[in-house]
XYZ file of C-alpha atoms in Angstrom:
604
model
C -65.597 -154.845 -61.088
C -62.964 -157.223 -61.818
C -59.594 -159.304 -60.265
C -56.429 -158.307 -61.834
C -52.860 -160.172 -60.343
C -49.459 -158.369 -60.412
C -46.676 -160.570 -60.991
C -43.087 -160.283 -60.019
C -40.122 -163.183 -61.093
C -37.345 -162.300 -59.595
C -33.962 -164.292 -59.306
C -34.507 -166.033 -56.342
C -38.376 -165.102 -54.918
C -41.871 -164.723 -57.136
C -44.351 -162.127 -55.682
C -47.931 -161.655 -56.822
C -49.774 -158.660 -55.800
C -53.724 -159.664 -56.297
C -56.008 -156.443 -56.541
C -59.789 -155.416 -57.335
C -60.289 -153.206 -60.346
C -63.288 -150.677 -59.754
C -62.858 -148.373 -62.348
C -60.076 -145.786 -61.410
C -59.766 -147.554 -58.088
C -58.024 -150.328 -57.490
C -58.118 -151.724 -54.243
C -54.946 -154.238 -53.350
C -56.556 -157.596 -51.599
C -53.260 -159.564 -50.811
C -49.946 -160.876 -51.453
C -47.786 -164.329 -52.335
C -44.560 -164.805 -52.532
C -42.651 -168.362 -53.383
C -39.433 -169.679 -54.689
C -38.302 -168.500 -58.422
C -37.877 -171.987 -60.447
C -35.331 -172.076 -63.291
C -33.513 -168.621 -64.577
C -35.668 -165.571 -64.308
C -37.056 -164.652 -67.995
C -37.396 -168.577 -68.697
C -39.706 -171.299 -69.265
C -39.424 -172.638 -66.332
C -40.529 -169.717 -64.382
C -44.126 -170.718 -64.746
C -44.639 -173.105 -61.844
C -43.362 -170.548 -59.390
C -45.434 -168.308 -60.943
C -48.618 -170.930 -59.884
C -47.718 -171.448 -57.065
C -47.037 -167.478 -56.162
C -50.754 -166.453 -57.273
C -51.808 -169.817 -55.739
C -50.768 -168.752 -52.485
C -52.238 -164.891 -52.827
C -55.688 -166.382 -53.837
C -55.708 -168.494 -50.759
C -54.750 -165.441 -48.513
C -58.361 -163.624 -49.521
C -60.162 -166.704 -50.385
C -60.475 -165.845 -53.980
C -60.428 -168.714 -56.896
C -58.244 -169.000 -59.860
C -62.042 -168.394 -62.007
C -62.284 -165.305 -60.648
C -59.045 -163.383 -61.849
C -59.206 -161.771 -64.993
C -56.055 -160.517 -66.341
C -51.921 -161.387 -64.719
C -49.489 -158.594 -65.169
C -45.702 -159.926 -65.257
C -42.870 -158.020 -65.425
C -40.370 -157.690 -67.943
C -37.768 -159.246 -66.930
C -33.619 -159.059 -67.802
C -32.073 -162.648 -67.688
C -29.604 -162.792 -64.996
C -27.021 -165.842 -64.902
C -27.459 -166.649 -61.716
C -24.189 -168.266 -61.497
C -21.264 -165.769 -61.101
C -17.963 -166.200 -62.111
C -14.775 -166.178 -60.234
C -10.857 -166.295 -62.203
C -7.653 -166.656 -60.686
C -5.280 -163.660 -61.823
C -1.913 -164.261 -59.883
C 0.554 -166.831 -60.818
C 0.355 -169.841 -58.478
C 3.959 -170.317 -57.438
C 3.367 -172.225 -54.244
C 3.601 -175.717 -56.288
C 5.251 -178.873 -55.955
C 6.525 -178.896 -52.040
C 8.136 -175.630 -52.668
C 7.468 -173.733 -50.187
C 4.918 -174.736 -47.678
C 2.465 -173.228 -44.586
C 1.130 -175.158 -41.821
C -1.172 -173.988 -39.222
C -2.086 -177.161 -36.828
C -4.420 -176.328 -34.363
C -1.862 -177.085 -31.362
C 1.944 -176.812 -31.860
C 4.201 -177.082 -28.923
C 6.766 -174.586 -27.726
C 7.456 -170.632 -28.588
C 9.411 -168.922 -30.955
C 12.106 -169.350 -34.171
C 13.795 -172.352 -35.446
C 16.055 -172.726 -38.450
C 18.007 -176.143 -39.373
C 18.525 -178.513 -41.929
C 15.206 -180.984 -41.698
C 16.830 -184.704 -41.089
C 14.536 -187.584 -39.778
C 15.164 -188.160 -35.783
C 15.871 -191.633 -36.452
C 18.729 -189.962 -39.036
C 20.579 -187.877 -36.746
C 23.552 -188.898 -34.982
C 27.481 -187.597 -33.439
C 28.244 -185.971 -37.149
C 25.482 -183.817 -36.341
C 27.477 -182.530 -33.532
C 27.253 -178.328 -34.004
C 24.443 -178.733 -36.790
C 21.254 -176.791 -36.217
C 18.642 -178.980 -37.167
C 14.992 -179.485 -37.691
C 13.733 -183.184 -36.637
C 11.556 -184.642 -38.407
C 9.211 -187.546 -36.192
C 6.793 -189.799 -37.895
C 3.636 -191.715 -36.783
C 5.290 -194.561 -35.973
C 8.069 -193.122 -33.111
C 6.379 -192.973 -29.227
C 6.348 -188.933 -28.042
C 8.097 -190.151 -24.871
C 11.104 -192.165 -27.785
C 10.922 -188.740 -29.346
C 11.189 -186.316 -26.410
C 13.833 -188.806 -25.044
C 15.843 -189.027 -28.391
C 15.840 -184.960 -28.281
C 17.213 -184.957 -24.545
C 20.108 -187.350 -25.789
C 20.983 -185.451 -29.006
C 21.081 -181.976 -27.081
C 23.292 -183.228 -24.549
C 25.630 -184.749 -27.050
C 26.086 -181.688 -28.606
C 23.641 -180.977 -31.908
C 21.533 -178.095 -31.738
C 17.959 -179.513 -32.149
C 15.930 -175.619 -33.153
C 12.594 -177.092 -33.732
C 10.385 -180.712 -34.513
C 8.012 -181.349 -37.689
C 5.542 -184.292 -36.070
C 3.439 -186.397 -38.032
C 0.721 -186.920 -35.135
C -1.248 -184.754 -33.025
C 2.043 -184.803 -29.990
C 3.535 -181.056 -30.615
C 2.336 -180.880 -26.371
C 3.014 -183.986 -25.267
C 6.973 -184.337 -26.359
C 7.538 -179.964 -25.698
C 6.131 -181.093 -21.943
C 8.770 -183.624 -21.594
C 11.743 -181.288 -23.456
C 15.011 -179.868 -20.999
C 15.236 -177.363 -23.254
C 11.996 -175.809 -25.372
C 11.908 -175.936 -29.081
C 9.142 -174.998 -31.270
C 7.435 -177.746 -32.350
C 4.624 -178.028 -35.588
C 2.664 -181.385 -35.396
C -0.661 -182.782 -37.585
C 1.609 -182.997 -40.407
C -0.540 -185.649 -42.003
C 2.037 -186.582 -45.378
C 5.750 -185.989 -43.491
C 7.274 -188.594 -45.747
C 6.592 -185.067 -48.807
C 9.051 -183.327 -46.423
C 12.203 -182.567 -48.374
C 15.128 -183.927 -45.972
C 18.257 -182.408 -45.365
C 17.081 -178.952 -46.667
C 16.831 -175.408 -44.922
C 13.866 -175.343 -42.897
C 11.927 -172.548 -40.682
C 9.480 -172.551 -37.818
C 7.475 -170.379 -35.775
C 5.192 -170.576 -33.143
C 3.490 -167.590 -31.317
C 1.738 -167.452 -27.920
C -1.257 -168.263 -27.426
C -3.334 -165.176 -28.346
C -0.674 -163.743 -30.660
C 0.249 -164.388 -33.988
C 2.751 -164.968 -36.524
C 5.394 -161.910 -37.697
C 8.558 -163.446 -39.227
C 7.152 -166.003 -41.883
C 4.140 -163.534 -42.287
C 6.559 -161.513 -43.659
C 8.413 -161.838 -46.846
C 11.594 -159.753 -46.021
C 11.199 -162.156 -42.665
C 11.361 -165.016 -44.985
C 14.046 -163.645 -46.813
C 16.449 -162.794 -43.829
C 16.128 -166.589 -42.667
C 16.874 -168.051 -46.473
C 19.241 -165.545 -47.652
C 17.264 -164.876 -50.664
C 17.334 -162.166 -53.739
C 14.918 -159.561 -54.566
C 13.519 -161.784 -57.169
C 12.960 -164.618 -55.259
C 11.298 -162.550 -52.084
C 8.524 -161.441 -54.529
C 8.077 -164.650 -55.597
C 7.653 -165.643 -52.091
C 5.035 -162.706 -51.771
C 1.935 -165.277 -51.822
C 2.879 -167.420 -49.193
C 4.246 -164.608 -46.310
C 0.498 -163.548 -47.310
C -1.420 -166.832 -46.768
C 0.285 -167.092 -43.183
C -0.599 -163.786 -41.948
C -2.682 -164.509 -38.817
C -1.881 -168.293 -38.175
C -0.185 -168.647 -34.847
C 2.403 -171.307 -36.187
C 4.117 -172.033 -39.474
C 6.422 -174.204 -40.889
C 8.750 -173.008 -44.150
C 10.806 -174.999 -46.468
C 13.318 -173.730 -49.577
C 13.787 -177.098 -51.836
C 16.434 -177.189 -54.084
C 16.561 -174.694 -57.293
C 15.122 -176.742 -59.604
C 12.374 -178.143 -57.598
C 10.459 -174.555 -57.805
C 8.323 -174.229 -60.243
C 5.326 -171.187 -61.300
C 2.197 -172.162 -63.108
C 0.881 -168.832 -64.759
C -2.932 -168.710 -65.012
C -3.685 -166.324 -68.513
C -6.689 -164.346 -66.859
C -6.591 -162.945 -70.676
C -8.740 -159.344 -71.616
C -11.635 -158.658 -71.534
C -13.487 -156.477 -74.394
C -15.905 -154.055 -74.255
C -17.926 -152.407 -77.247
C -20.489 -149.395 -76.763
C -22.482 -147.675 -78.962
C -19.984 -145.322 -79.627
C -16.812 -146.337 -77.929
C -14.424 -149.644 -77.648
C -12.442 -150.501 -74.450
C -10.276 -153.631 -73.742
C -8.791 -154.334 -70.518
C -7.011 -156.694 -68.565
C -8.547 -158.932 -66.179
C -5.422 -159.069 -64.074
C -5.768 -154.630 -63.581
C -8.354 -155.635 -61.357
C -11.989 -154.697 -60.679
C -11.103 -150.534 -60.619
C -9.982 -150.652 -64.408
C -12.739 -153.204 -65.633
C -15.581 -150.816 -63.725
C -13.837 -148.006 -65.393
C -13.678 -149.429 -68.862
C -17.409 -150.432 -69.128
C -18.403 -146.960 -67.551
C -16.366 -145.332 -70.492
C -18.020 -147.236 -72.883
C -22.099 -146.879 -71.500
C -24.217 -147.375 -72.799
C -22.756 -150.885 -73.268
C -23.568 -153.228 -76.711
C -22.016 -156.328 -75.456
C -19.036 -157.663 -73.729
C -16.707 -160.463 -74.172
C -12.819 -162.127 -73.477
C -10.241 -163.417 -75.136
C -10.208 -166.755 -76.926
C -8.123 -169.139 -75.169
C -8.423 -167.435 -71.324
C -10.420 -167.294 -68.192
C -12.127 -164.201 -68.955
C -13.080 -165.700 -72.653
C -14.584 -169.063 -71.011
C -16.157 -167.191 -68.162
C -18.186 -165.167 -70.904
C -18.829 -167.888 -73.088
C -19.853 -170.280 -70.920
C -22.670 -167.192 -69.767
C -23.776 -167.011 -73.756
C -24.316 -170.922 -74.261
C -26.329 -171.016 -71.017
C -29.197 -168.341 -71.802
C -28.905 -169.669 -75.385
C -29.834 -172.805 -74.039
C -32.710 -171.717 -71.353
C -34.214 -169.139 -74.183
C -33.908 -171.503 -77.388
C -31.750 -168.343 -78.962
C -28.393 -169.236 -81.409
C -25.814 -167.908 -78.979
C -24.226 -165.395 -81.390
C -27.652 -163.283 -80.411
C -27.053 -163.214 -76.842
C -25.080 -160.237 -75.472
C -24.026 -158.848 -72.169
C -25.288 -155.566 -71.704
C -23.467 -154.695 -68.188
C -21.011 -156.787 -66.212
C -19.898 -156.317 -62.323
C -15.983 -157.052 -61.186
C -15.156 -156.986 -57.736
C -11.509 -157.661 -56.111
C -11.345 -160.428 -53.720
C -9.046 -163.870 -52.541
C -9.605 -167.384 -52.441
C -8.116 -170.269 -51.328
C -5.824 -172.552 -53.749
C -5.127 -175.964 -52.718
C -1.110 -176.205 -52.510
C -0.322 -179.338 -54.798
C 2.207 -181.213 -52.990
C 1.295 -179.986 -50.047
C 1.892 -181.469 -46.457
C -1.164 -181.296 -45.003
C -3.449 -180.683 -46.972
C -2.400 -176.435 -47.419
C -3.957 -173.393 -49.215
C -2.528 -170.464 -50.112
C -4.639 -167.459 -50.366
C -4.539 -165.944 -54.453
C -6.217 -162.761 -55.780
C -9.098 -163.459 -57.865
C -11.502 -161.355 -59.904
C -15.571 -162.292 -59.075
C -18.066 -160.970 -62.334
C -21.572 -161.182 -62.623
C -22.914 -160.501 -66.192
C -26.196 -159.741 -67.695
C -27.625 -161.102 -70.520
C -29.576 -158.133 -72.530
C -33.360 -158.469 -72.046
C -35.400 -159.730 -74.813
C -38.917 -158.893 -74.601
C -39.748 -161.466 -76.984
C -38.640 -164.176 -74.163
C -41.261 -162.914 -71.366
C -43.727 -162.445 -73.958
C -42.795 -166.237 -74.377
C -43.809 -167.069 -70.988
C -46.701 -164.997 -71.109
C -48.273 -166.926 -73.654
C -47.197 -170.409 -72.070
C -48.524 -169.017 -68.885
C -52.053 -167.663 -70.727
C -52.466 -171.116 -72.291
C -51.734 -173.354 -69.301
C -53.888 -170.841 -66.935
C -56.867 -170.224 -69.553
C -56.448 -166.303 -67.813
C -55.341 -163.338 -70.094
C -51.248 -162.581 -69.673
C -49.679 -159.210 -70.239
C -45.673 -158.139 -70.190
C -46.796 -155.709 -67.806
C -43.947 -152.811 -68.385
C -39.929 -152.443 -67.062
C -38.849 -153.719 -63.480
C -37.768 -150.744 -62.324
C -40.553 -148.514 -63.323
C -43.119 -151.205 -61.949
C -40.650 -151.072 -58.669
C -40.749 -146.628 -58.239
C -44.892 -147.646 -58.347
C -44.994 -149.866 -56.383
C -42.398 -148.032 -54.052
C -44.505 -144.648 -53.752
C -47.273 -146.498 -51.644
C -44.321 -146.495 -48.823
C -45.751 -144.088 -46.041
C -44.113 -140.749 -46.073
C -43.301 -140.443 -50.142
C -43.741 -138.773 -53.041
C -42.579 -137.319 -55.952
C -39.684 -136.956 -57.022
C -38.397 -140.116 -55.919
C -35.390 -142.522 -56.649
C -35.303 -146.380 -55.518
C -32.591 -149.238 -55.223
C -34.310 -152.513 -56.282
C -31.800 -154.943 -54.920
C -32.575 -158.616 -55.454
C -30.308 -161.517 -55.823
C -29.143 -161.416 -59.603
C -29.194 -157.826 -59.780
C -29.391 -154.281 -58.545
C -32.248 -151.686 -60.848
C -32.847 -148.222 -59.660
C -35.577 -146.028 -61.026
C -36.316 -142.493 -60.442
C -39.503 -140.135 -61.049
C -39.780 -136.788 -61.821
C -42.473 -134.805 -60.194
C -44.033 -134.143 -63.390
C -43.962 -138.315 -63.954
C -41.747 -139.158 -66.042
C -39.324 -142.127 -65.338
C -35.952 -143.012 -65.706
C -34.407 -146.469 -65.041
C -31.192 -148.784 -65.030
C -30.769 -152.648 -64.610
C -26.951 -153.696 -63.361
C -25.852 -156.864 -62.754
C -24.574 -158.083 -59.818
C -26.606 -158.386 -56.001
C -27.602 -160.739 -53.273
C -26.518 -164.000 -55.464
C -23.084 -162.741 -56.109
C -22.608 -161.481 -52.490
C -23.186 -165.477 -51.663
C -20.730 -166.371 -54.083
C -18.158 -164.166 -52.958
C -18.324 -165.461 -49.295
C -18.490 -168.983 -50.418
C -15.588 -168.738 -52.397
C -13.096 -166.538 -49.654
C -14.062 -168.854 -46.694
C -13.742 -171.871 -48.913
C -16.973 -173.734 -47.902
C -18.156 -175.495 -51.010
C -21.459 -174.711 -49.819
C -24.076 -172.124 -50.930
C -26.929 -172.340 -48.465
C -24.219 -172.188 -45.299
C -23.135 -169.109 -47.330
C -26.420 -167.597 -47.629
C -26.752 -168.183 -44.219
C -23.072 -166.264 -42.971
C -25.106 -163.481 -45.631
C -28.149 -163.156 -43.841
C -27.720 -163.772 -40.157
C -25.128 -162.539 -37.213
C -22.523 -164.521 -35.786
C -21.774 -165.413 -31.777
C -18.919 -166.873 -30.223
C -20.004 -169.450 -27.514
C -17.415 -168.765 -24.593
C -19.534 -170.920 -21.750
C -22.687 -173.450 -21.188
C -24.870 -170.137 -19.878
C -23.444 -166.634 -21.935
C -22.572 -165.877 -25.649
C -20.565 -163.218 -26.941
C -22.122 -161.265 -30.335
C -20.134 -160.383 -32.904
C -20.106 -156.386 -31.961
C -19.062 -157.564 -28.463
C -21.853 -157.236 -26.105
C -22.405 -160.432 -23.624
C -25.997 -162.376 -23.943
C -26.704 -164.771 -20.497
C -29.116 -167.478 -20.757
C -30.681 -169.565 -17.431
C -30.573 -172.662 -18.977
C -27.811 -174.537 -20.053
C -26.461 -174.509 -24.058
C -26.089 -177.697 -25.959
C -22.645 -178.630 -24.774
C -21.866 -180.002 -28.696
C -21.824 -175.443 -29.045
C -19.313 -174.571 -26.516
C -16.477 -172.648 -27.680
C -18.031 -172.427 -31.380
C -18.628 -170.140 -33.504
C -22.396 -170.047 -34.193
C -25.245 -168.884 -36.724
C -27.445 -167.039 -34.678
C -30.989 -168.264 -36.638
C -34.439 -167.927 -36.636
C -34.174 -168.366 -32.416
C -31.465 -171.078 -33.361
C -27.443 -171.494 -32.952
C -25.928 -173.051 -36.072
C -22.533 -174.140 -35.025
C -19.914 -173.597 -38.312
C -17.308 -176.438 -39.273
C -15.186 -174.060 -40.676
C -11.905 -172.582 -39.590
C -11.486 -168.657 -38.550
C -12.550 -166.600 -36.293
C -15.544 -164.746 -35.901
C -13.579 -161.711 -36.598
C -12.591 -162.830 -40.545
C -15.700 -164.135 -41.082
C -17.287 -161.033 -40.083
C -14.914 -159.065 -42.626
C -15.441 -161.229 -45.663
C -19.150 -160.955 -44.919
C -19.162 -157.088 -44.986
C -16.653 -156.407 -47.258
C -18.582 -158.744 -50.019
C -21.534 -156.401 -48.864
C -19.817 -153.346 -49.775
C -18.272 -154.374 -52.712
C -21.042 -155.034 -53.965
C -24.134 -153.282 -52.806
C -22.107 -150.079 -52.333
C -20.613 -150.022 -55.354
C -23.956 -150.690 -57.742
C -26.157 -148.645 -55.719
C -23.968 -145.660 -56.247
C -23.271 -146.472 -60.434
C -27.175 -146.894 -60.564
C -28.431 -143.221 -59.268
C -25.774 -142.158 -61.079
C -26.957 -143.738 -64.445
C -30.365 -142.159 -63.583
C -29.603 -138.888 -62.136
C -30.932 -136.618 -64.714
C -27.768 -134.887 -64.711
C -25.599 -137.463 -64.143
C -24.897 -136.001 -60.712
C -25.406 -138.691 -57.557
C -25.460 -134.892 -55.593
C -28.655 -133.875 -57.338
C -30.489 -136.942 -55.800
C -32.531 -135.706 -52.917
C -34.403 -139.138 -51.680
C -33.876 -143.222 -51.893
C -35.940 -145.601 -50.962
C -34.553 -149.383 -50.662
C -36.448 -152.027 -51.731
C -35.928 -156.044 -52.744
C -35.159 -158.946 -51.055
C -31.265 -157.879 -50.152
C -33.119 -154.579 -48.354
C -34.293 -157.140 -45.608
C -30.722 -157.750 -44.611
C -30.137 -156.706 -41.282
C -26.915 -154.941 -42.378
C -26.885 -154.022 -46.117
C -29.458 -150.912 -46.120
C -27.289 -149.001 -43.765
C -24.066 -149.739 -45.298
C -26.046 -147.904 -48.512
C -27.441 -145.101 -45.899
C -24.297 -144.528 -44.593
C -22.408 -143.887 -47.961
C -25.264 -142.368 -49.558
C -25.303 -139.524 -46.189
C -22.008 -139.056 -48.188
C -23.252 -137.498 -50.462
C -26.167 -135.363 -48.862
C -29.177 -138.385 -50.097
C -31.492 -138.957 -47.278
C -32.179 -142.960 -48.098
C -34.249 -145.135 -45.798
C -35.794 -148.758 -46.602
C -39.019 -149.371 -47.854
C -42.860 -150.276 -46.510
C -44.505 -151.227 -49.647
C -48.513 -150.199 -49.134
C -47.341 -149.609 -45.415
C -46.920 -153.695 -44.759
C -45.409 -155.414 -47.458
C -42.222 -154.165 -45.550
C -39.319 -153.546 -48.558
C -41.048 -156.755 -50.531
C -43.692 -156.900 -53.333
C -42.508 -153.215 -54.293
C -42.658 -154.455 -58.026
C -45.611 -156.860 -58.073
C -48.064 -153.972 -56.783
C -46.591 -151.285 -59.258
C -47.643 -154.266 -62.189
C -51.008 -154.256 -60.752
C -51.856 -150.034 -59.673
C -50.480 -149.333 -63.043
C -53.151 -151.350 -64.697
C -55.323 -148.120 -64.418
C -53.277 -146.162 -66.741
C -53.753 -148.908 -69.074
């Protein structure tokens, strides 16, 4: 009788399963889980392996000296830092056309006129449509009185742009109401004597004229070519309650083209080149056509080339290999939008631009895992072996889920990769290993919401949202209302909160609850539904996903509160029964690979 340990080194967590072996009988005693240290498949993993092993031993009262063998997974290193590149032309630069959406605009309607400082407007402008520029030195009462006097004089004041937060105060004192945009921090950057349009909608509604490219074209008499150029601007203003757009002289309009470049895919029998700016569908179609893929590289001197070269360099440094020997065996590309700061903007404005998110996976190197095993053996003075391919071990572990039997397919959804494997009635196993999983979803949420905070994006991914509507009730993102007997913290009143571990974590970001929810759900669909179907097609004996009957979902991402339902719904269209696994009836969807490594020992 001896003790063996199966250890699964994942991108996010390292999981252990401690088992007692007596001849043909294998009995699992305990398990342990900790955060992975370093990039999966590198020397840095050893610290995490030791901590996970210690937890498993503590959970059943065993000691390290009693362990006879450690079996680790044959891990394919995956770069956890997925890349994102903007692919559209950046045309809103140097104060060309500016959109702004303050929290408390004044008035309602659309105003079009020539931009002039309020102190420079006089009788010479009688009969002229004017947008008044009011800087912070002008008191709101003085501003309102001046506008009223100018209107009586015959000047047609159609709107105002204010530096301070005075829009409502000024509007309340006007004889004739006009739309007012305030909180314009850099009012000195607003071009003077230029045609300007302001739109403010009613509370609870959004603008319609300035968020429509043809609406802007109507107000500014634009040509079809100019209308095409302002498309990113109008798209950036969708959903705003207010906005201001200014047209500068023709010579000031600048465009900056960001070269996206080409991806070159080399397969065993085919080669394809695809431009990144053609979108993710064409990229993924090219990768599918070249399957199995030997390597993917980008065009030199472009975003695509630099992006993939960075992956190779990082992986080469971590694994002590020559960068020329690093091959990218899979890539997942998804379309998204990212906020790009408007250079020269009036108030730190951002425009949403098309972008491509990419997760790249380096070709598995069993020698690398043997090196990890060798180092671990040296430090612990215990025999360590590379036990088997991750996806194959996962299916052995998944078969311990109550109610499962052969034939069976599994989707192992982790942080860095999505694995799939299938076992036939006779016990034959086939598997695949694809780039893109939980970390990519987090990255998409982080970039699209403009957070710059991976941990916050991770919380938004993992937990549902709610809006605190009073000190005694919240409205959940599904519309249901929850009441409380005791008063909530006044600091979260009227805030969007994350419902994390029984607590309400307020979000310090702009945007309504529906927008945040949609970004989160779309990111999950783009990564997990796309990769799930792609993986199952790869492992199907007939290359037809409809010939798979049962799928078990395992891995850390299978714990998510909505990903399993999304995948179950999408697979139901193909007549597939899918559900979350419960490894050994106690672990839920976690620990499948570690369990498989322990249970498969008897076969070795």
